[in-house]
Amino acid sequence: VVLENANINGGGINAWNGGKVTFNSGKLYNNNTNTSRYSIWAYGEGSVVTIKNGDFTWSKPNNILAWVADGAVLKIEGGNFAVTGYIPSTPFANVGYYTNEGGQIIITGGNFGFNPSAWVANGYTATQNGTIWTVSKN
């Protein structure tokens, strides 16, 4: 699935059991009020979500950017994540909480309202300017 100029309000992106989703542009607003509060959910070997650009915002701080597990991969190449509004208290729920195999998060670009350094790919750096962190190639 390839999303261009998407306008997702309250829903999210889901790739599982080998699914591939590319979010090229648009907006995703997570205004979930229940326990399913992930904007991106990737699960299963071969599942890949790629974010090329877009604006991602949250309605409250306990919303979570992504849950990535069981061999899935989230690639963030650009976009704006929590640069306005609430900042997720836990950006990523990952590392095999429900399974023995964790997911992988690879950040090579974008602007973040939180420090993304733990997930920045080798050869890239997260630099803070005020309240915004920007990821770029070294």
Tab-separated table of C-alpha atoms in Angstrom:
chain	number	residue	atom	x	y	z
A	1	VAL	CA	0.000	0.000	0.000
A	2	VAL	CA	1.283	3.476	-0.890
A	3	LEU	CA	-0.345	6.491	0.775
A	4	GLU	CA	-0.139	9.913	-0.944
A	5	ASN	CA	-1.656	13.030	0.617
A	6	ALA	CA	-3.328	10.899	3.279
A	7	ASN	CA	-5.548	12.449	5.932
A	8	ILE	CA	-5.881	9.937	8.766
A	9	ASN	CA	-7.776	11.238	11.782
A	10	GLY	CA	-7.954	8.766	14.662
A	11	GLY	CA	-6.838	5.708	12.725
A	12	GLY	CA	-3.388	4.474	11.933
A	13	ILE	CA	-1.069	2.500	9.681
A	14	ASN	CA	-0.926	-1.283	10.011
A	15	ALA	CA	1.399	-3.771	8.316
A	16	TRP	CA	1.505	-7.376	9.454
A	17	ASN	CA	2.567	-10.829	8.259
A	18	GLY	CA	4.756	-9.494	5.439
A	19	GLY	CA	2.704	-6.415	4.556
A	20	LYS	CA	4.409	-3.318	3.153
A	21	VAL	CA	3.100	0.230	3.654
A	22	THR	CA	4.732	3.450	2.405
A	23	PHE	CA	3.440	6.783	3.699
A	24	ASN	CA	4.709	9.360	1.181
A	25	SER	CA	2.811	12.434	2.358
A	26	GLY	CA	-0.127	13.660	4.366
A	27	LYS	CA	-1.259	13.884	7.983
A	28	LEU	CA	-1.888	11.338	10.695
A	29	TYR	CA	-3.590	12.579	13.860
A	30	ASN	CA	-3.851	10.041	16.672
A	31	ASN	CA	-6.832	11.015	18.815
A	32	ASN	CA	-7.524	7.539	20.182
A	33	THR	CA	-8.979	7.395	23.673
A	34	ASN	CA	-8.846	3.643	24.245
A	35	THR	CA	-5.977	1.206	24.789
A	36	SER	CA	-5.275	0.894	21.032
A	37	ARG	CA	-3.325	4.092	20.863
A	38	TYR	CA	-0.570	3.297	18.356
A	39	SER	CA	-0.290	5.378	15.195
A	40	ILE	CA	1.792	2.729	13.437
A	41	TRP	CA	1.588	-0.995	14.080
A	42	ALA	CA	3.993	-3.379	12.334
A	43	TYR	CA	4.139	-7.050	13.196
A	44	GLY	CA	5.676	-10.114	11.622
A	45	GLU	CA	8.769	-11.043	9.653
A	46	GLY	CA	8.934	-9.146	6.363
A	47	SER	CA	6.477	-6.433	7.412
A	48	VAL	CA	7.823	-2.966	6.604
A	49	VAL	CA	6.374	0.497	7.186
A	50	THR	CA	8.281	3.315	5.478
A	51	ILE	CA	7.550	6.958	6.298
A	52	LYS	CA	8.918	9.323	3.640
A	53	ASN	CA	7.231	12.553	4.786
A	54	GLY	CA	4.130	13.855	6.543
A	55	ASP	CA	2.897	15.341	9.797
A	56	PHE	CA	2.205	13.065	12.776
A	57	THR	CA	0.466	14.510	15.859
A	58	TRP	CA	-1.155	13.143	19.032
A	59	SER	CA	-4.128	14.092	21.198
A	60	LYS	CA	-2.508	13.141	24.499
A	61	PRO	CA	0.901	12.175	25.842
A	62	ASN	CA	0.130	8.481	26.390
A	63	ASN	CA	-0.481	7.878	22.675
A	64	ILE	CA	2.429	5.950	21.141
A	65	LEU	CA	4.060	6.548	17.759
A	66	ALA	CA	4.591	2.889	16.890
A	67	TRP	CA	4.562	-0.703	18.046
A	68	VAL	CA	7.039	-2.740	16.011
A	69	ALA	CA	7.604	-6.410	16.845
A	70	ASP	CA	8.269	-9.968	15.703
A	71	GLY	CA	10.758	-9.105	12.955
A	72	ALA	CA	8.915	-6.114	11.458
A	73	VAL	CA	10.747	-2.928	10.423
A	74	LEU	CA	9.779	0.743	10.678
A	75	LYS	CA	11.846	3.069	8.470
A	76	ILE	CA	11.487	6.803	9.061
A	77	GLU	CA	13.157	8.770	6.258
A	78	GLY	CA	11.448	12.118	6.861
A	79	GLY	CA	8.420	13.855	8.299
A	80	ASN	CA	7.413	15.760	11.422
A	81	PHE	CA	6.665	13.775	14.574
A	82	ALA	CA	5.148	15.545	17.594
A	83	VAL	CA	6.701	18.887	16.636
A	84	THR	CA	3.355	20.449	17.650
A	85	GLY	CA	0.843	19.273	20.240
A	86	TYR	CA	1.494	16.442	22.671
A	87	ILE	CA	4.736	14.497	22.717
A	88	PRO	CA	4.306	10.722	23.165
A	89	SER	CA	5.605	9.690	26.600
A	90	THR	CA	6.733	6.394	25.007
A	91	PRO	CA	7.562	7.019	21.334
A	92	PHE	CA	8.045	3.361	20.417
A	93	ALA	CA	6.751	0.143	21.969
A	94	ASN	CA	9.130	-2.402	20.538
A	95	VAL	CA	11.653	-5.059	21.508
A	96	GLY	CA	9.547	-8.160	21.650
A	97	TYR	CA	7.306	-7.374	24.602
A	98	TYR	CA	4.793	-9.986	23.441
A	99	THR	CA	7.204	-12.201	21.474
A	100	ASN	CA	10.811	-13.306	21.567
A	101	GLU	CA	11.659	-11.413	18.386
A	102	GLY	CA	11.800	-7.647	18.519
A	103	GLY	CA	11.172	-5.201	15.744
A	104	GLN	CA	13.614	-2.793	14.192
A	105	ILE	CA	13.280	0.985	13.959
A	106	ILE	CA	15.613	2.800	11.556
A	107	ILE	CA	15.524	6.603	11.458
A	108	THR	CA	17.444	8.422	8.700
A	109	GLY	CA	15.552	11.718	8.589
A	110	GLY	CA	12.771	13.809	10.050
A	111	ASN	CA	11.964	16.277	12.808
A	112	PHE	CA	10.927	15.099	16.265
A	113	GLY	CA	9.509	16.663	19.426
A	114	PHE	CA	11.442	14.023	21.396
A	115	ASN	CA	15.004	12.722	21.266
A	116	PRO	CA	15.091	9.962	18.601
A	117	SER	CA	18.809	9.185	19.052
A	118	ALA	CA	18.269	5.608	20.282
A	119	TRP	CA	16.781	4.676	16.890
A	120	VAL	CA	18.954	6.747	14.514
A	121	ALA	CA	20.801	4.647	11.894
A	122	ASN	CA	24.595	4.464	11.760
A	123	GLY	CA	26.001	7.410	9.822
A	124	TYR	CA	23.153	9.722	10.922
A	125	THR	CA	22.834	12.157	13.827
A	126	ALA	CA	19.978	13.699	15.796
A	127	THR	CA	20.658	17.384	16.505
A	128	GLN	CA	18.585	19.451	18.921
A	129	ASN	CA	17.508	22.982	18.036
A	130	GLY	CA	15.259	24.338	20.787
A	131	THR	CA	12.536	21.740	21.369
A	132	ILE	CA	12.944	20.009	17.986
A	133	TRP	CA	15.377	17.212	17.108
A	134	THR	CA	16.375	16.885	13.431
A	135	VAL	CA	17.926	13.719	11.995
A	136	SER	CA	20.386	14.081	9.130
A	137	LYS	CA	23.315	12.279	7.532
A	138	ASN	CA	26.701	12.884	9.186
